Short mmCIF file of C-alpha atoms in Angstrom, two decimals:
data_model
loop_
_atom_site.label_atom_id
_atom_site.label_comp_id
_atom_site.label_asym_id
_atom_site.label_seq_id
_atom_site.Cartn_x
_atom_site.Cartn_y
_atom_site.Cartn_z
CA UNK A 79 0.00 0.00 0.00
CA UNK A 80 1.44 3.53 -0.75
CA UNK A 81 1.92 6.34 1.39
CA UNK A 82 0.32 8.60 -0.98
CA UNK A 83 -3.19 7.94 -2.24
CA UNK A 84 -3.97 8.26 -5.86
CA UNK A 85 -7.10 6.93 -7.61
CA UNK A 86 -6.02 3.84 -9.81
CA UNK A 87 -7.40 4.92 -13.07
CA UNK A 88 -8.48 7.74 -14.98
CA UNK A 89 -10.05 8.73 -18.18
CA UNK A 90 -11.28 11.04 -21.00
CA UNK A 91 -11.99 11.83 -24.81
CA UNK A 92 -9.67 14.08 -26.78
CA UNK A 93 -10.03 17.63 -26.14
CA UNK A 94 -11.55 16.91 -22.51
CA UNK A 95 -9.90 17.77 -19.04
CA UNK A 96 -9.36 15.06 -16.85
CA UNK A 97 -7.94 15.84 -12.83
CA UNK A 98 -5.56 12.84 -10.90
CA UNK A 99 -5.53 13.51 -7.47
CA UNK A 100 -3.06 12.60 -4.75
CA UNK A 101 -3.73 12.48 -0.88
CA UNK A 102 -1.45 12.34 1.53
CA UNK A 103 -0.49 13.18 5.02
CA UNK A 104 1.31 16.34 7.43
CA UNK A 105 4.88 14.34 7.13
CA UNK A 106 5.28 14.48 3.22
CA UNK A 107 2.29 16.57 1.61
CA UNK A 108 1.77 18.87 4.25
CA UNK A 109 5.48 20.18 5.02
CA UNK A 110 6.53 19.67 1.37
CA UNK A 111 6.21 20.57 -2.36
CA UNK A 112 4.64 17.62 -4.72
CA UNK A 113 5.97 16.37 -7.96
CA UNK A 114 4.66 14.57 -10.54
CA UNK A 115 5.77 11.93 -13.15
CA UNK A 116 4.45 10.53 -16.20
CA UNK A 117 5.63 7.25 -17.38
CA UNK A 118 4.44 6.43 -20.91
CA UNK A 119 4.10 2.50 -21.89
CA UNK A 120 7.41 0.39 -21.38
CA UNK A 121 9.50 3.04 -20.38
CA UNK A 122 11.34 5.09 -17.63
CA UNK A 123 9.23 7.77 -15.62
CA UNK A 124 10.02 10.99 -16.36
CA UNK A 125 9.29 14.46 -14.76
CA UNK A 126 5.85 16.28 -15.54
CA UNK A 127 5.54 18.65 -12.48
CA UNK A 128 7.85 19.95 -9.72
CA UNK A 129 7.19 21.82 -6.66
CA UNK A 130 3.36 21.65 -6.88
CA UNK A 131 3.39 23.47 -10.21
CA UNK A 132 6.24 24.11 -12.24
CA UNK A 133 6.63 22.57 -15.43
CA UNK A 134 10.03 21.29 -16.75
CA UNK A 135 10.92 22.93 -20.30
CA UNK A 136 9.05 20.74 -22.71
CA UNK A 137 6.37 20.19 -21.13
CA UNK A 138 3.17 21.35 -22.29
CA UNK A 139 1.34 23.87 -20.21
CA UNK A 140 -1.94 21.25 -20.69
CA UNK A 141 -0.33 19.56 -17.91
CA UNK A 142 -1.14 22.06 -14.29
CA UNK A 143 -0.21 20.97 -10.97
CA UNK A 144 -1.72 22.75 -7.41
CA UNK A 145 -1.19 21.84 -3.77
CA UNK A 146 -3.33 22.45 -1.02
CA UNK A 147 -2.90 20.82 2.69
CA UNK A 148 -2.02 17.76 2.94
CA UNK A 149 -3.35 16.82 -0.88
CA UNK A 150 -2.40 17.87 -4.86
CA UNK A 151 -4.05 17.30 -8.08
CA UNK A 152 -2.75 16.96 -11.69
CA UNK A 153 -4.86 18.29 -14.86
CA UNK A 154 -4.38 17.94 -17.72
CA UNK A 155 -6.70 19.98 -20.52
CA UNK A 156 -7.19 19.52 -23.89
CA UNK A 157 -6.62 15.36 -23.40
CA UNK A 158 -4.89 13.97 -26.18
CA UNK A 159 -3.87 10.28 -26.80
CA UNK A 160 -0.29 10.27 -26.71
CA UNK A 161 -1.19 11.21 -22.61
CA UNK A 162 -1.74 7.79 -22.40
CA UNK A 163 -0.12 6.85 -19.28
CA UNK A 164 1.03 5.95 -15.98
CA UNK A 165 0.91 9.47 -13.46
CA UNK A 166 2.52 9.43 -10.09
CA UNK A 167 2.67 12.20 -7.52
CA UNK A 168 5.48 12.24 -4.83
CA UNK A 169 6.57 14.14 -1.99
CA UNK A 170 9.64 13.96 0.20
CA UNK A 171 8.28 12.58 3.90
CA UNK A 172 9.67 14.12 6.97
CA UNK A 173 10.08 10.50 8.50
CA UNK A 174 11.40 8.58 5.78
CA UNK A 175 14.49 11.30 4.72
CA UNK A 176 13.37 10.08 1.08
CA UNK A 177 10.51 10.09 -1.50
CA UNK A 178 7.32 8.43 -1.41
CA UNK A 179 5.02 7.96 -4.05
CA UNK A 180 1.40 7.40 -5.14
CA UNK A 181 0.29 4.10 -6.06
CA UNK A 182 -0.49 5.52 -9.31
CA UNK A 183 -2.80 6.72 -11.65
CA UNK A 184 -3.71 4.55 -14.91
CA UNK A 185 -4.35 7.72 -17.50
CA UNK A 186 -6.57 6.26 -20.84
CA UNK A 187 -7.87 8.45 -23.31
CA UNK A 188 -11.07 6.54 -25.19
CA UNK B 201 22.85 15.70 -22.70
CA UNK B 202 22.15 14.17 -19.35
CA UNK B 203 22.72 10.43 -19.73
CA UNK B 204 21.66 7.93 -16.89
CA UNK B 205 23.01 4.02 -17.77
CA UNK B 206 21.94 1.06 -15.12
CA UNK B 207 23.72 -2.02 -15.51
CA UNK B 208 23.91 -5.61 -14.14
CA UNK B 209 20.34 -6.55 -13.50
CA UNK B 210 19.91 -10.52 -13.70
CA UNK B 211 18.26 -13.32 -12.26
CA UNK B 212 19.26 -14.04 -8.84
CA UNK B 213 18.63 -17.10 -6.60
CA UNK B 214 16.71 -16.02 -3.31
CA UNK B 215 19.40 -15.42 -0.43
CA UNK B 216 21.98 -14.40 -3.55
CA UNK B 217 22.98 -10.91 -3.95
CA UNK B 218 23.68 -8.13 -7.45
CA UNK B 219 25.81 -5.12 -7.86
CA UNK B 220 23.96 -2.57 -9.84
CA UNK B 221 25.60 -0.10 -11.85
CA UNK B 222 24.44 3.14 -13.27
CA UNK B 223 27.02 5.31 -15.38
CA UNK B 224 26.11 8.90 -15.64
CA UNK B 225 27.37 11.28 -18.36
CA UNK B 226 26.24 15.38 -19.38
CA UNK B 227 26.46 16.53 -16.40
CA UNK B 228 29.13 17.39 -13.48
CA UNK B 229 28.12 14.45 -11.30
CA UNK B 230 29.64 15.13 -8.23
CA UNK B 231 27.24 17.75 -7.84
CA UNK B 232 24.57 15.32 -7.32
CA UNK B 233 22.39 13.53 -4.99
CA UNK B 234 21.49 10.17 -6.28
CA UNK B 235 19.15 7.70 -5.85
CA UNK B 236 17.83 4.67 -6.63
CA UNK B 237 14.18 3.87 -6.91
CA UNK B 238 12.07 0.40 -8.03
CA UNK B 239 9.42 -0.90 -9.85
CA UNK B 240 7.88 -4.20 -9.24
CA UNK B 241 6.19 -6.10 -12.24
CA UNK B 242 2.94 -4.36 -12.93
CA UNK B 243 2.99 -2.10 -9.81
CA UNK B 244 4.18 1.56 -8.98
CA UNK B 245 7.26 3.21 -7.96
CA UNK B 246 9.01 2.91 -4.88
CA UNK B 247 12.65 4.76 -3.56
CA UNK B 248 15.02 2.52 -2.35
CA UNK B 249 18.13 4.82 -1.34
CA UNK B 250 19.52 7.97 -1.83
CA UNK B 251 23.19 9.05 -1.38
CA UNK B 252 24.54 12.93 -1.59
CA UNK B 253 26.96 14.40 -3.80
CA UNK B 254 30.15 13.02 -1.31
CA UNK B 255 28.92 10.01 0.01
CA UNK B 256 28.08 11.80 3.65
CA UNK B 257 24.08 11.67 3.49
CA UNK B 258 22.90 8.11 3.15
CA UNK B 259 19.54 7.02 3.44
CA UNK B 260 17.45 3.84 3.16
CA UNK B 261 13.87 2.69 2.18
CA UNK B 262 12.66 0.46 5.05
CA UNK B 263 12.19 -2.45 2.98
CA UNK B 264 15.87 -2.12 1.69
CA UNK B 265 17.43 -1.26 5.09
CA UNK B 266 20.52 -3.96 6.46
CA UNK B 267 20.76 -5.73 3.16
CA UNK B 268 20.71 -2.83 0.17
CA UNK B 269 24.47 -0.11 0.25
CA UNK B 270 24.76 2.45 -2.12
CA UNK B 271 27.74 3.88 -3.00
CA UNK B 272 29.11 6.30 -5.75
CA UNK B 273 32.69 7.07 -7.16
CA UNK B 274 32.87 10.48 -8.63
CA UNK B 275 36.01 9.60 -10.44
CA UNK B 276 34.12 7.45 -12.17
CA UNK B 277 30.31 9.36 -12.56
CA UNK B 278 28.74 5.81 -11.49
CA UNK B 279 26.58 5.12 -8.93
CA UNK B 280 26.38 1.31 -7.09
CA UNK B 281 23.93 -0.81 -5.53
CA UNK B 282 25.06 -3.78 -3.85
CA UNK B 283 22.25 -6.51 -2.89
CA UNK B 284 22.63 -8.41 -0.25
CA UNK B 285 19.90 -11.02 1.17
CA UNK B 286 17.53 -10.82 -1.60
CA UNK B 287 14.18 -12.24 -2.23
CA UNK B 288 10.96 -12.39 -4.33
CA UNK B 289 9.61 -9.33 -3.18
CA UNK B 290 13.09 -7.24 -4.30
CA UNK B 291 11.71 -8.32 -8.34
CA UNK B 292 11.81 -4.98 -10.27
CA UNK B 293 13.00 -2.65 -12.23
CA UNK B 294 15.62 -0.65 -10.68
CA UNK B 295 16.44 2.88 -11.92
CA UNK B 296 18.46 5.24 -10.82
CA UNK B 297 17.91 9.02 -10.71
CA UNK B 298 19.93 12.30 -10.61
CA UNK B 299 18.45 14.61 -7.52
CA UNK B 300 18.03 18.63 -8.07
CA UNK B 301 16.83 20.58 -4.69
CA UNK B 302 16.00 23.81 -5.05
CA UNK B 303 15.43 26.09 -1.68
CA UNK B 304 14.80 22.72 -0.14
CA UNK B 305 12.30 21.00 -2.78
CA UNK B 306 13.95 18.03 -4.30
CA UNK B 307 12.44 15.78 -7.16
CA UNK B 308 13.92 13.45 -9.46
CA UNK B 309 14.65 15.52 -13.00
CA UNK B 310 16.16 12.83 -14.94
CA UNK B 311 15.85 9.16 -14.73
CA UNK B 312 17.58 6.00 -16.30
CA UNK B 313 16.23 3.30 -18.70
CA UNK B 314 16.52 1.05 -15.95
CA UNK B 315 18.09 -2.65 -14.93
CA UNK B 316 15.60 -5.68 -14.29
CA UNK B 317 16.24 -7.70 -11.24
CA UNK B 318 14.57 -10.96 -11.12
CA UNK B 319 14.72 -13.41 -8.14
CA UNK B 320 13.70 -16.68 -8.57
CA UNK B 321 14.68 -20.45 -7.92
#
């Protein structure tokens, strides 16, 4: 079970905006900045989001990130099928001196 | 360009141990936290271990702790993980990661291909 609590699957249609959340708790959320990666099929994860909302260069600004307590939320607008993919959020926990991650969050566009 | 390499994944008896490799390249290394993280067949991502920039900060995942070490050589721009005491549930992917903190927020900004590590009898 992960420390952070995403919902396992997600979906929309092309041009539609679809939200991932991510819950967490006062050691990781709550005292530090979320990120979020996107892992596309058979391959490496890579960086969509850091610090709640900043996007890497490349990435497109469909892809939003926002922080509030101890939880976050990914959206993505204007859906399109190459965002097919794995999402997980992470935060550094107080306790652990290291990440921890969502379960993650199955992304299909239909 | 930023190049992240893991090596020396295999199949492992249980009780056997690995030495992974990962050989970074496009970027001053030394000026690096990194870490490895791990990805079970069909599940989601997990850190295993992080070590700083000199080798003073070491840290552990619980489920790693008294049988994973981590180690770097700078000369060399490679990180190590050495696996001791292994079993089923250490299956997975490994990759390794390059660390950036800014004003205290750290994430992982690139990330290797990564290594499987299978063990099985």
């Amino acid at each position: 079970q992960s420390v952070l609590t995403q919902p396992p699957s997600a979906s929309g249609t092309p041009g539609q905006r679809v939200t991932i959340s991510c819950s967490g708790s006062s050691s990781n959320i709550g005292s530090n900045s979320v990120n979020w990666y996107q892992q596309l099929p058979g391959t490496a994860p890579e960086l969509l989001i850091y610090i709640n909302n900043q996007r890497p260069s490349g990435v497109p600004d469909r892809f939003s990130g926002s922080k509030s307590g101890t939880s976050a939320s990914l959206a993505i607008s204007g859906l399109q099928s190459e965002d097919e993919a794995d999402y997980y959020c992470a935060a550094w926990d107080d306790s652990l001196n290291g990440p921890v991650f969502g379960g993650g969050t199955q992304l299909t566009v239909l | 360009e930023v190049q992240l390499v893991e090596f020396g994944g295999g199949l492992v008896k249980p009780g056997g141990s690995l030495r992974l490799s990962c050989a970074a390249s496009g970027f001053t290394f030394s000026r690096h936290s990194m870490n490895w993280v791990r990805q079970a067949p069909g599940k989601g991502l997990e850190w295993v271990s992080s070590i700083s920039s000199s080798s003073n900060y070491i840290y552990y995942g619980d489920s790693v702790k008294g049988r994973f070490t981590i180690s770097r050589d700078n000369a060399k721009n490679s990180l190590y993980l050495q696996m001791n005491s292994l079993s089923a549930e250490d299956t997975a992917v490994y990759y390794c990661a390059r660390e950036v903190c800014n004003g205290g927020n750290c994430y992982f900004d690139y990330w290797g291909q990564g290594t499987l590590v299978t063990v099985s009898s």
